[in-house]
Amino acid sequence: MYATKVKRMKWAYLYWFASVIDAIEMIFIVASSWLLFKRHDVSDVVKEGYRVIASQFTKFSYFELKKATSNFKEELGKGASEAVFKSVLADERVVAVKILGDVHRLLVYEYVENQSLDQHLFSRNVIGWKERFKVALGTAKGLAYLHHECLEWVIHCDVKPENILLDGEFEPKILDFGLAKLSQRDRKNPEFSVSEEQKLVKGNRLSNLVLEDGEEQETELTKFLRDIKRKFKSEEVTGIEDGVDTRLSGEFNRIQVEKMNEIGISCLEEDKNRRPTMDSIVQALLECEEGARVQSNSDPHSNI
């Protein structure tokens, strides 16, 4: 009788142990299925989001755009492998049409009255300091959106005056994402990328200084900015003039020039951990804008 009782207890423990194992397996299966379903569900949501966005684009035939451009009559600009023409659509909207190479592939853009930034920085079309600061702030906001607010990080890799378009109010629009790269959100910040990316976003011109060698150009740009910063700190009068387009005839805001010079130097830091994020740059420029506004109100004779 005692042996029978012991035997029953052994079987009871065995059943209990097997039940626990089954329960653990069931929990594992349910949890795994939930995680897989959630990941699949998120992926589907992202894909659906992209599909909805893509569906909002209007498609035009080649013949529609050929007619709208009057057989590509009015050329707005030309690059190495594309040309841009002014176009008037059937609903009388004015747009810009870009032809990619010599094939019948065309892109339709919003028409901007003031063309690209390089047309104002490197030609006789001079814009004032207020407009220049507005362009800098707007461009920084655009890059901050690409870096911090998109579903995936977007690293433009080709930010330069030629790729900044200006509308009638000198609001900038970032153009040409041909070299852009996507990066997952769980990776490092775009601003902390390796130096290879740094040389792609620094631009190709500095006033009338044009150098062929990329490394030499970066050195000269850094040297130029550091020299101007030193002159600002030492209160050398010529320091301000050296760092600002002489065509402005001294009409600029010192606070904003100093801050933009400081930001320019920090963006060229070799140590990636010392480079600012685009969010912090936008915040610095906004604070600088407010400071300049206060200064202007308190001193009507200050340069603005």
PDB file of C-alpha atoms in Angstrom:
ATOM      1  CA  MET A   1       0.000   0.000   0.000  1.00  0.00           C
ATOM      2  CA  TYR A   2       2.830   2.392   0.909  1.00  0.00           C
ATOM      3  CA  ALA A   3       4.617   1.526  -2.340  1.00  0.00           C
ATOM      4  CA  THR A   4       1.461   2.272  -4.301  1.00  0.00           C
ATOM      5  CA  LYS A   5       1.149   5.677  -2.621  1.00  0.00           C
ATOM      6  CA  VAL A   6       4.768   6.547  -3.405  1.00  0.00           C
ATOM      7  CA  LYS A   7       4.263   5.469  -6.984  1.00  0.00           C
ATOM      8  CA  ARG A   8       1.199   7.712  -7.282  1.00  0.00           C
ATOM      9  CA  MET A   9       3.171  10.673  -5.863  1.00  0.00           C
ATOM     10  CA  LYS A  10       5.920  10.098  -8.417  1.00  0.00           C
ATOM     11  CA  TRP A  11       3.389  10.115 -11.224  1.00  0.00           C
ATOM     12  CA  ALA A  12       1.789  13.260  -9.767  1.00  0.00           C
ATOM     13  CA  TYR A  13       5.173  15.049  -9.733  1.00  0.00           C
ATOM     14  CA  LEU A  14       5.824  13.834 -13.261  1.00  0.00           C
ATOM     15  CA  TYR A  15       2.468  15.139 -14.491  1.00  0.00           C
ATOM     16  CA  TRP A  16       3.055  18.443 -12.670  1.00  0.00           C
ATOM     17  CA  PHE A  17       6.523  18.819 -14.195  1.00  0.00           C
ATOM     18  CA  ALA A  18       5.206  18.012 -17.681  1.00  0.00           C
ATOM     19  CA  SER A  19       2.374  20.525 -17.231  1.00  0.00           C
ATOM     20  CA  VAL A  20       4.855  23.257 -16.253  1.00  0.00           C
ATOM     21  CA  ILE A  21       7.017  22.488 -19.302  1.00  0.00           C
ATOM     22  CA  ASP A  22       3.944  22.581 -21.555  1.00  0.00           C
ATOM     23  CA  ALA A  23       2.871  25.906 -20.043  1.00  0.00           C
ATOM     24  CA  ILE A  24       6.339  27.422 -20.591  1.00  0.00           C
ATOM     25  CA  GLU A  25       6.376  26.192 -24.184  1.00  0.00           C
ATOM     26  CA  MET A  26       2.917  27.642 -24.770  1.00  0.00           C
ATOM     27  CA  ILE A  27       3.967  31.024 -23.320  1.00  0.00           C
ATOM     28  CA  PHE A  28       7.087  31.008 -25.509  1.00  0.00           C
ATOM     29  CA  ILE A  29       5.057  30.178 -28.627  1.00  0.00           C
ATOM     30  CA  VAL A  30       2.465  32.858 -27.899  1.00  0.00           C
ATOM     31  CA  ALA A  31       5.130  35.485 -27.134  1.00  0.00           C
ATOM     32  CA  SER A  32       7.124  34.632 -30.264  1.00  0.00           C
ATOM     33  CA  SER A  33       4.019  34.745 -32.421  1.00  0.00           C
ATOM     34  CA  TRP A  34       3.038  38.105 -30.941  1.00  0.00           C
ATOM     35  CA  LEU A  35       6.491  39.582 -31.572  1.00  0.00           C
ATOM     36  CA  LEU A  36       6.571  38.292 -35.136  1.00  0.00           C
ATOM     37  CA  PHE A  37       3.059  39.553 -35.783  1.00  0.00           C
ATOM     38  CA  LYS A  38       3.906  42.944 -34.299  1.00  0.00           C
ATOM     39  CA  ARG A  39       7.045  43.271 -36.408  1.00  0.00           C
ATOM     40  CA  HIS A  40       5.134  42.202 -39.507  1.00  0.00           C
ATOM     41  CA  ASP A  41       2.331  44.602 -38.620  1.00  0.00           C
ATOM     42  CA  VAL A  42       4.757  47.544 -38.211  1.00  0.00           C
ATOM     43  CA  SER A  43       6.409  46.652 -41.512  1.00  0.00           C
ATOM     44  CA  ASP A  44       3.019  46.611 -43.238  1.00  0.00           C
ATOM     45  CA  VAL A  45       2.133  49.979 -41.709  1.00  0.00           C
ATOM     46  CA  VAL A  46       5.377  51.516 -42.987  1.00  0.00           C
ATOM     47  CA  LYS A  47       4.864  50.045 -46.461  1.00  0.00           C
ATOM     48  CA  GLU A  48       1.292  51.280 -46.525  1.00  0.00           C
ATOM     49  CA  GLY A  49       2.489  54.739 -45.497  1.00  0.00           C
ATOM     50  CA  TYR A  50       4.954  54.840 -48.375  1.00  0.00           C
ATOM     51  CA  ARG A  51       2.251  53.599 -50.755  1.00  0.00           C
ATOM     52  CA  VAL A  52      -0.179  56.336 -49.685  1.00  0.00           C
ATOM     53  CA  ILE A  53       2.501  59.012 -50.085  1.00  0.00           C
ATOM     54  CA  ALA A  54       3.473  57.735 -53.528  1.00  0.00           C
ATOM     55  CA  SER A  55      -0.152  57.680 -54.637  1.00  0.00           C
ATOM     56  CA  GLN A  56      -0.401  61.435 -54.060  1.00  0.00           C
ATOM     57  CA  PHE A  57       2.058  62.227 -56.851  1.00  0.00           C
ATOM     58  CA  THR A  58       0.515  63.332 -60.130  1.00  0.00           C
ATOM     59  CA  LYS A  59       1.752  61.525 -63.224  1.00  0.00           C
ATOM     60  CA  PHE A  60       2.185  63.297 -66.553  1.00  0.00           C
ATOM     61  CA  SER A  61       2.864  61.878 -69.969  1.00  0.00           C
ATOM     62  CA  TYR A  62       5.900  62.994 -71.945  1.00  0.00           C
ATOM     63  CA  PHE A  63       3.675  64.649 -74.538  1.00  0.00           C
ATOM     64  CA  GLU A  64       1.779  66.599 -71.842  1.00  0.00           C
ATOM     65  CA  LEU A  65       5.023  68.052 -70.524  1.00  0.00           C
ATOM     66  CA  LYS A  66       6.387  68.666 -73.993  1.00  0.00           C
ATOM     67  CA  LYS A  67       3.312  70.763 -74.723  1.00  0.00           C
ATOM     68  CA  ALA A  68       3.441  72.512 -71.333  1.00  0.00           C
ATOM     69  CA  THR A  69       7.055  73.571 -71.930  1.00  0.00           C
ATOM     70  CA  SER A  70       6.318  74.715 -75.502  1.00  0.00           C
ATOM     71  CA  ASN A  71       8.663  72.010 -76.774  1.00  0.00           C
ATOM     72  CA  PHE A  72      11.214  72.724 -73.999  1.00  0.00           C
ATOM     73  CA  LYS A  73      11.655  76.319 -75.028  1.00  0.00           C
ATOM     74  CA  GLU A  74      12.489  78.280 -71.839  1.00  0.00           C
ATOM     75  CA  GLU A  75      15.505  76.773 -70.090  1.00  0.00           C
ATOM     76  CA  LEU A  76      15.921  77.722 -66.427  1.00  0.00           C
ATOM     77  CA  GLY A  77      19.185  75.940 -65.777  1.00  0.00           C
ATOM     78  CA  LYS A  78      21.443  73.139 -66.867  1.00  0.00           C
ATOM     79  CA  GLY A  79      23.600  70.601 -65.048  1.00  0.00           C
ATOM     80  CA  ALA A  80      26.038  67.888 -66.039  1.00  0.00           C
ATOM     81  CA  SER A  81      23.343  65.417 -67.064  1.00  0.00           C
ATOM     82  CA  GLU A  82      20.050  67.283 -66.876  1.00  0.00           C
ATOM     83  CA  ALA A  83      18.281  70.480 -67.909  1.00  0.00           C
ATOM     84  CA  VAL A  84      15.381  72.322 -66.267  1.00  0.00           C
ATOM     85  CA  PHE A  85      12.637  74.116 -68.194  1.00  0.00           C
ATOM     86  CA  LYS A  86       9.805  76.429 -67.200  1.00  0.00           C
ATOM     87  CA  SER A  87       6.402  74.897 -67.806  1.00  0.00           C
ATOM     88  CA  VAL A  88       2.756  75.986 -67.610  1.00  0.00           C
ATOM     89  CA  LEU A  89       0.351  73.105 -66.963  1.00  0.00           C
ATOM     90  CA  ALA A  90      -3.189  72.829 -68.285  1.00  0.00           C
ATOM     91  CA  ASP A  91      -4.568  74.238 -65.000  1.00  0.00           C
ATOM     92  CA  GLU A  92      -2.229  77.254 -65.445  1.00  0.00           C
ATOM     93  CA  ARG A  93       0.120  76.245 -62.642  1.00  0.00           C
ATOM     94  CA  VAL A  94       3.728  77.215 -63.291  1.00  0.00           C
ATOM     95  CA  VAL A  95       6.185  74.387 -62.605  1.00  0.00           C
ATOM     96  CA  ALA A  96       9.744  73.403 -63.435  1.00  0.00           C
ATOM     97  CA  VAL A  97      10.400  70.300 -65.532  1.00  0.00           C
ATOM     98  CA  LYS A  98      13.728  68.499 -65.321  1.00  0.00           C
ATOM     99  CA  ILE A  99      14.904  66.202 -68.108  1.00  0.00           C
ATOM    100  CA  LEU A 100      17.188  63.422 -66.885  1.00  0.00           C
ATOM    101  CA  GLY A 101      19.857  62.864 -69.517  1.00  0.00           C
ATOM    102  CA  ASP A 102      18.753  62.258 -73.088  1.00  0.00           C
ATOM    103  CA  VAL A 103      15.959  59.815 -72.215  1.00  0.00           C
ATOM    104  CA  HIS A 104      12.263  60.564 -71.881  1.00  0.00           C
ATOM    105  CA  ARG A 105      12.304  60.666 -68.084  1.00  0.00           C
ATOM    106  CA  LEU A 106      11.104  63.929 -66.613  1.00  0.00           C
ATOM    107  CA  LEU A 107      10.530  65.214 -63.096  1.00  0.00           C
ATOM    108  CA  VAL A 108       8.074  67.989 -62.252  1.00  0.00           C
ATOM    109  CA  TYR A 109       9.011  70.404 -59.476  1.00  0.00           C
ATOM    110  CA  GLU A 110       7.426  73.408 -57.860  1.00  0.00           C
ATOM    111  CA  TYR A 111       8.529  76.526 -59.704  1.00  0.00           C
ATOM    112  CA  VAL A 112      10.632  78.874 -57.570  1.00  0.00           C
ATOM    113  CA  GLU A 113      10.952  82.490 -58.614  1.00  0.00           C
ATOM    114  CA  ASN A 114      14.403  83.133 -57.146  1.00  0.00           C
ATOM    115  CA  GLN A 115      16.100  80.062 -58.631  1.00  0.00           C
ATOM    116  CA  SER A 116      18.988  78.465 -56.716  1.00  0.00           C
ATOM    117  CA  LEU A 117      21.136  79.965 -53.960  1.00  0.00           C
ATOM    118  CA  ASP A 118      24.328  79.910 -56.031  1.00  0.00           C
ATOM    119  CA  GLN A 119      22.720  82.409 -58.426  1.00  0.00           C
ATOM    120  CA  HIS A 120      22.755  84.936 -55.580  1.00  0.00           C
ATOM    121  CA  LEU A 121      26.036  84.059 -53.882  1.00  0.00           C
ATOM    122  CA  PHE A 122      28.320  83.696 -56.897  1.00  0.00           C
ATOM    123  CA  SER A 123      26.826  86.155 -59.373  1.00  0.00           C
ATOM    124  CA  ARG A 124      25.700  89.766 -59.551  1.00  0.00           C
ATOM    125  CA  ASN A 125      22.343  88.938 -57.965  1.00  0.00           C
ATOM    126  CA  VAL A 126      23.095  90.038 -54.390  1.00  0.00           C
ATOM    127  CA  ILE A 127      20.659  89.276 -51.564  1.00  0.00           C
ATOM    128  CA  GLY A 128      20.718  91.056 -48.207  1.00  0.00           C
ATOM    129  CA  TRP A 129      21.809  89.661 -44.865  1.00  0.00           C
ATOM    130  CA  LYS A 130      18.246  89.085 -43.613  1.00  0.00           C
ATOM    131  CA  GLU A 131      17.513  86.892 -46.619  1.00  0.00           C
ATOM    132  CA  ARG A 132      20.807  85.014 -46.206  1.00  0.00           C
ATOM    133  CA  PHE A 133      20.118  84.248 -42.569  1.00  0.00           C
ATOM    134  CA  LYS A 134      16.580  83.182 -43.488  1.00  0.00           C
ATOM    135  CA  VAL A 135      17.990  80.766 -46.066  1.00  0.00           C
ATOM    136  CA  ALA A 136      20.472  79.343 -43.539  1.00  0.00           C
ATOM    137  CA  LEU A 137      17.774  78.812 -40.908  1.00  0.00           C
ATOM    138  CA  GLY A 138      15.320  77.299 -43.383  1.00  0.00           C
ATOM    139  CA  THR A 139      17.940  74.929 -44.775  1.00  0.00           C
ATOM    140  CA  ALA A 140      18.889  73.840 -41.253  1.00  0.00           C
ATOM    141  CA  LYS A 141      15.214  73.140 -40.500  1.00  0.00           C
ATOM    142  CA  GLY A 142      14.941  71.055 -43.663  1.00  0.00           C
ATOM    143  CA  LEU A 143      18.003  68.978 -42.786  1.00  0.00           C
ATOM    144  CA  ALA A 144      16.781  68.584 -39.197  1.00  0.00           C
ATOM    145  CA  TYR A 145      13.533  67.160 -40.581  1.00  0.00           C
ATOM    146  CA  LEU A 146      15.435  64.670 -42.736  1.00  0.00           C
ATOM    147  CA  HIS A 147      17.670  63.639 -39.836  1.00  0.00           C
ATOM    148  CA  HIS A 148      15.211  63.508 -36.961  1.00  0.00           C
ATOM    149  CA  GLU A 149      11.584  63.396 -38.111  1.00  0.00           C
ATOM    150  CA  CYS A 150      11.398  61.088 -41.144  1.00  0.00           C
ATOM    151  CA  LEU A 151      10.533  57.403 -40.764  1.00  0.00           C
ATOM    152  CA  GLU A 152      14.160  56.689 -41.602  1.00  0.00           C
ATOM    153  CA  TRP A 153      17.179  58.956 -41.346  1.00  0.00           C
ATOM    154  CA  VAL A 154      17.873  60.653 -44.661  1.00  0.00           C
ATOM    155  CA  ILE A 155      21.462  61.795 -45.203  1.00  0.00           C
ATOM    156  CA  HIS A 156      21.448  64.142 -48.205  1.00  0.00           C
ATOM    157  CA  CYS A 157      25.209  63.881 -48.958  1.00  0.00           C
ATOM    158  CA  ASP A 158      25.175  66.723 -51.514  1.00  0.00           C
ATOM    159  CA  VAL A 159      24.151  69.922 -49.733  1.00  0.00           C
ATOM    160  CA  LYS A 160      25.474  72.881 -51.721  1.00  0.00           C
ATOM    161  CA  PRO A 161      24.174  76.260 -52.999  1.00  0.00           C
ATOM    162  CA  GLU A 162      23.195  74.742 -56.359  1.00  0.00           C
ATOM    163  CA  ASN A 163      20.805  72.366 -54.562  1.00  0.00           C
ATOM    164  CA  ILE A 164      19.051  75.036 -52.481  1.00  0.00           C
ATOM    165  CA  LEU A 165      16.087  76.581 -54.316  1.00  0.00           C
ATOM    166  CA  LEU A 166      14.502  79.864 -53.191  1.00  0.00           C
ATOM    167  CA  ASP A 167      10.844  80.776 -53.590  1.00  0.00           C
ATOM    168  CA  GLY A 168       9.433  84.297 -53.869  1.00  0.00           C
ATOM    169  CA  GLU A 169       9.860  84.860 -50.115  1.00  0.00           C
ATOM    170  CA  PHE A 170      13.373  83.387 -50.089  1.00  0.00           C
ATOM    171  CA  GLU A 171      12.184  80.281 -48.266  1.00  0.00           C
ATOM    172  CA  PRO A 172      14.704  77.541 -49.135  1.00  0.00           C
ATOM    173  CA  LYS A 173      13.834  74.151 -50.582  1.00  0.00           C
ATOM    174  CA  ILE A 174      16.413  71.365 -50.573  1.00  0.00           C
ATOM    175  CA  LEU A 175      16.768  69.719 -53.975  1.00  0.00           C
ATOM    176  CA  ASP A 176      18.454  66.737 -55.628  1.00  0.00           C
ATOM    177  CA  PHE A 177      18.470  63.644 -53.433  1.00  0.00           C
ATOM    178  CA  GLY A 178      20.390  61.592 -55.983  1.00  0.00           C
ATOM    179  CA  LEU A 179      23.207  60.849 -53.511  1.00  0.00           C
ATOM    180  CA  ALA A 180      20.963  60.592 -50.453  1.00  0.00           C
ATOM    181  CA  LYS A 181      21.264  57.590 -48.159  1.00  0.00           C
ATOM    182  CA  LEU A 182      18.725  56.007 -45.813  1.00  0.00           C
ATOM    183  CA  SER A 183      19.693  54.811 -42.359  1.00  0.00           C
ATOM    184  CA  GLN A 184      17.721  52.906 -39.731  1.00  0.00           C
ATOM    185  CA  ARG A 185      16.544  54.773 -36.640  1.00  0.00           C
ATOM    186  CA  ASP A 186      18.425  52.420 -34.294  1.00  0.00           C
ATOM    187  CA  ARG A 187      21.778  53.451 -35.706  1.00  0.00           C
ATOM    188  CA  LYS A 188      24.014  56.420 -34.934  1.00  0.00           C
ATOM    189  CA  ASN A 189      22.982  60.000 -35.676  1.00  0.00           C
ATOM    190  CA  PRO A 190      23.637  61.205 -39.236  1.00  0.00           C
ATOM    191  CA  GLU A 191      25.715  64.104 -37.919  1.00  0.00           C
ATOM    192  CA  PHE A 192      28.082  61.604 -36.304  1.00  0.00           C
ATOM    193  CA  SER A 193      28.835  59.776 -39.539  1.00  0.00           C
ATOM    194  CA  VAL A 194      32.382  59.128 -40.628  1.00  0.00           C
ATOM    195  CA  SER A 195      34.480  61.809 -42.292  1.00  0.00           C
ATOM    196  CA  GLU A 196      33.562  60.438 -45.721  1.00  0.00           C
ATOM    197  CA  GLU A 197      30.078  61.884 -45.228  1.00  0.00           C
ATOM    198  CA  GLN A 198      31.508  65.114 -43.827  1.00  0.00           C
ATOM    199  CA  LYS A 199      33.285  65.958 -47.050  1.00  0.00           C
ATOM    200  CA  LEU A 200      30.038  65.419 -48.977  1.00  0.00           C
ATOM    201  CA  VAL A 201      28.013  67.940 -46.991  1.00  0.00           C
ATOM    202  CA  LYS A 202      30.562  70.734 -46.664  1.00  0.00           C
ATOM    203  CA  GLY A 203      29.843  72.237 -50.095  1.00  0.00           C
ATOM    204  CA  ASN A 204      32.157  72.897 -53.006  1.00  0.00           C
ATOM    205  CA  ARG A 205      32.716  76.635 -52.790  1.00  0.00           C
ATOM    206  CA  LEU A 206      33.817  79.272 -50.310  1.00  0.00           C
ATOM    207  CA  SER A 207      33.208  82.794 -51.663  1.00  0.00           C
ATOM    208  CA  ASN A 208      35.661  83.116 -54.568  1.00  0.00           C
ATOM    209  CA  LEU A 209      37.975  80.399 -53.200  1.00  0.00           C
ATOM    210  CA  VAL A 210      37.888  77.312 -55.412  1.00  0.00           C
ATOM    211  CA  LEU A 211      40.395  74.508 -54.919  1.00  0.00           C
ATOM    212  CA  GLU A 212      40.775  71.266 -56.836  1.00  0.00           C
ATOM    213  CA  ASP A 213      42.052  68.968 -54.092  1.00  0.00           C
ATOM    214  CA  GLY A 214      39.327  67.885 -51.664  1.00  0.00           C
ATOM    215  CA  GLU A 215      41.596  67.514 -48.639  1.00  0.00           C
ATOM    216  CA  GLU A 216      43.240  70.878 -49.262  1.00  0.00           C
ATOM    217  CA  GLN A 217      39.833  72.483 -49.645  1.00  0.00           C
ATOM    218  CA  GLU A 218      38.666  71.152 -46.291  1.00  0.00           C
ATOM    219  CA  THR A 219      41.840  72.409 -44.625  1.00  0.00           C
ATOM    220  CA  GLU A 220      41.464  75.873 -46.167  1.00  0.00           C
ATOM    221  CA  LEU A 221      37.793  76.073 -45.169  1.00  0.00           C
ATOM    222  CA  THR A 222      38.542  75.119 -41.567  1.00  0.00           C
ATOM    223  CA  LYS A 223      41.493  77.511 -41.447  1.00  0.00           C
ATOM    224  CA  PHE A 224      39.341  80.318 -42.853  1.00  0.00           C
ATOM    225  CA  LEU A 225      36.588  79.839 -40.265  1.00  0.00           C
ATOM    226  CA  ARG A 226      38.990  79.529 -37.340  1.00  0.00           C
ATOM    227  CA  ASP A 227      40.838  82.680 -38.404  1.00  0.00           C
ATOM    228  CA  ILE A 228      37.589  84.646 -38.559  1.00  0.00           C
ATOM    229  CA  LYS A 229      36.547  83.349 -35.133  1.00  0.00           C
ATOM    230  CA  ARG A 230      39.884  84.454 -33.660  1.00  0.00           C
ATOM    231  CA  LYS A 231      39.401  87.938 -35.086  1.00  0.00           C
ATOM    232  CA  PHE A 232      35.898  88.133 -33.657  1.00  0.00           C
ATOM    233  CA  LYS A 233      37.199  87.305 -30.183  1.00  0.00           C
ATOM    234  CA  SER A 234      40.073  89.787 -30.399  1.00  0.00           C
ATOM    235  CA  GLU A 235      37.633  92.532 -31.473  1.00  0.00           C
ATOM    236  CA  GLU A 236      39.609  93.235 -34.637  1.00  0.00           C
ATOM    237  CA  VAL A 237      37.456  95.483 -36.791  1.00  0.00           C
ATOM    238  CA  THR A 238      38.655  93.922 -40.036  1.00  0.00           C
ATOM    239  CA  GLY A 239      37.760  90.467 -38.723  1.00  0.00           C
ATOM    240  CA  ILE A 240      34.068  90.995 -39.377  1.00  0.00           C
ATOM    241  CA  GLU A 241      34.624  92.331 -42.880  1.00  0.00           C
ATOM    242  CA  ASP A 242      36.895  89.407 -43.749  1.00  0.00           C
ATOM    243  CA  GLY A 243      34.156  86.923 -42.929  1.00  0.00           C
ATOM    244  CA  VAL A 244      31.264  88.596 -44.729  1.00  0.00           C
ATOM    245  CA  ASP A 245      30.534  89.200 -48.395  1.00  0.00           C
ATOM    246  CA  THR A 246      31.899  92.677 -49.154  1.00  0.00           C
ATOM    247  CA  ARG A 247      28.957  93.293 -51.490  1.00  0.00           C
ATOM    248  CA  LEU A 248      26.760  93.705 -48.400  1.00  0.00           C
ATOM    249  CA  SER A 249      28.602  96.977 -47.685  1.00  0.00           C
ATOM    250  CA  GLY A 250      28.677  96.306 -43.955  1.00  0.00           C
ATOM    251  CA  GLU A 251      24.921  95.703 -43.683  1.00  0.00           C
ATOM    252  CA  PHE A 252      24.812  92.576 -41.525  1.00  0.00           C
ATOM    253  CA  ASN A 253      24.185  91.498 -37.935  1.00  0.00           C
ATOM    254  CA  ARG A 254      27.332  90.828 -35.911  1.00  0.00           C
ATOM    255  CA  ILE A 255      25.635  88.408 -33.482  1.00  0.00           C
ATOM    256  CA  GLN A 256      24.353  86.254 -36.317  1.00  0.00           C
ATOM    257  CA  VAL A 257      27.673  86.303 -38.185  1.00  0.00           C
ATOM    258  CA  GLU A 258      29.561  85.164 -35.072  1.00  0.00           C
ATOM    259  CA  LYS A 259      27.073  82.391 -34.320  1.00  0.00           C
ATOM    260  CA  MET A 260      27.061  81.090 -37.901  1.00  0.00           C
ATOM    261  CA  ASN A 261      30.863  81.142 -37.920  1.00  0.00           C
ATOM    262  CA  GLU A 262      30.879  79.158 -34.672  1.00  0.00           C
ATOM    263  CA  ILE A 263      28.403  76.632 -36.075  1.00  0.00           C
ATOM    264  CA  GLY A 264      30.437  76.278 -39.271  1.00  0.00           C
ATOM    265  CA  ILE A 265      33.579  75.428 -37.302  1.00  0.00           C
ATOM    266  CA  SER A 266      31.775  72.904 -35.088  1.00  0.00           C
ATOM    267  CA  CYS A 267      30.334  71.125 -38.148  1.00  0.00           C
ATOM    268  CA  LEU A 268      33.869  70.571 -39.490  1.00  0.00           C
ATOM    269  CA  GLU A 269      35.185  68.922 -36.320  1.00  0.00           C
ATOM    270  CA  GLU A 270      37.210  65.782 -37.028  1.00  0.00           C
ATOM    271  CA  ASP A 271      35.958  64.284 -33.754  1.00  0.00           C
ATOM    272  CA  LYS A 272      32.449  63.119 -34.632  1.00  0.00           C
ATOM    273  CA  ASN A 273      31.307  63.433 -31.008  1.00  0.00           C
ATOM    274  CA  ARG A 274      31.946  67.181 -31.092  1.00  0.00           C
ATOM    275  CA  ARG A 275      29.776  67.862 -34.131  1.00  0.00           C
ATOM    276  CA  PRO A 276      26.333  69.334 -33.382  1.00  0.00           C
ATOM    277  CA  THR A 277      23.074  67.693 -34.418  1.00  0.00           C
ATOM    278  CA  MET A 278      20.848  69.536 -36.865  1.00  0.00           C
ATOM    279  CA  ASP A 279      18.240  69.968 -34.130  1.00  0.00           C
ATOM    280  CA  SER A 280      20.771  71.798 -31.956  1.00  0.00           C
ATOM    281  CA  ILE A 281      21.842  73.954 -34.914  1.00  0.00           C
ATOM    282  CA  VAL A 282      18.235  74.993 -35.572  1.00  0.00           C
ATOM    283  CA  GLN A 283      17.785  75.849 -31.902  1.00  0.00           C
ATOM    284  CA  ALA A 284      20.994  77.913 -31.876  1.00  0.00           C
ATOM    285  CA  LEU A 285      19.938  79.840 -34.982  1.00  0.00           C
ATOM    286  CA  LEU A 286      16.457  80.500 -33.573  1.00  0.00           C
ATOM    287  CA  GLU A 287      17.963  81.873 -30.360  1.00  0.00           C
ATOM    288  CA  CYS A 288      20.360  83.942 -32.435  1.00  0.00           C
ATOM    289  CA  GLU A 289      17.461  85.291 -34.495  1.00  0.00           C
ATOM    290  CA  GLU A 290      15.611  86.323 -31.348  1.00  0.00           C
ATOM    291  CA  GLY A 291      18.751  87.940 -29.913  1.00  0.00           C
ATOM    292  CA  ALA A 292      19.260  89.946 -33.091  1.00  0.00           C
ATOM    293  CA  ARG A 293      15.614  91.063 -32.988  1.00  0.00           C
ATOM    294  CA  VAL A 294      16.010  92.305 -29.406  1.00  0.00           C
ATOM    295  CA  GLN A 295      19.230  94.089 -30.335  1.00  0.00           C
ATOM    296  CA  SER A 296      17.558  95.751 -33.302  1.00  0.00           C
ATOM    297  CA  ASN A 297      14.670  96.986 -31.149  1.00  0.00           C
ATOM    298  CA  SER A 298      17.004  98.419 -28.503  1.00  0.00           C
ATOM    299  CA  ASP A 299      19.480  99.930 -30.983  1.00  0.00           C
ATOM    300  CA  PRO A 300      17.815 101.176 -34.184  1.00  0.00           C
ATOM    301  CA  HIS A 301      21.238 102.138 -35.605  1.00  0.00           C
ATOM    302  CA  SER A 302      22.721  98.627 -35.368  1.00  0.00           C
ATOM    303  CA  ASN A 303      23.489  96.699 -38.557  1.00  0.00           C
ATOM    304  CA  ILE A 304      20.739  94.205 -39.417  1.00  0.00           C
TER     305      ILE A 304
END
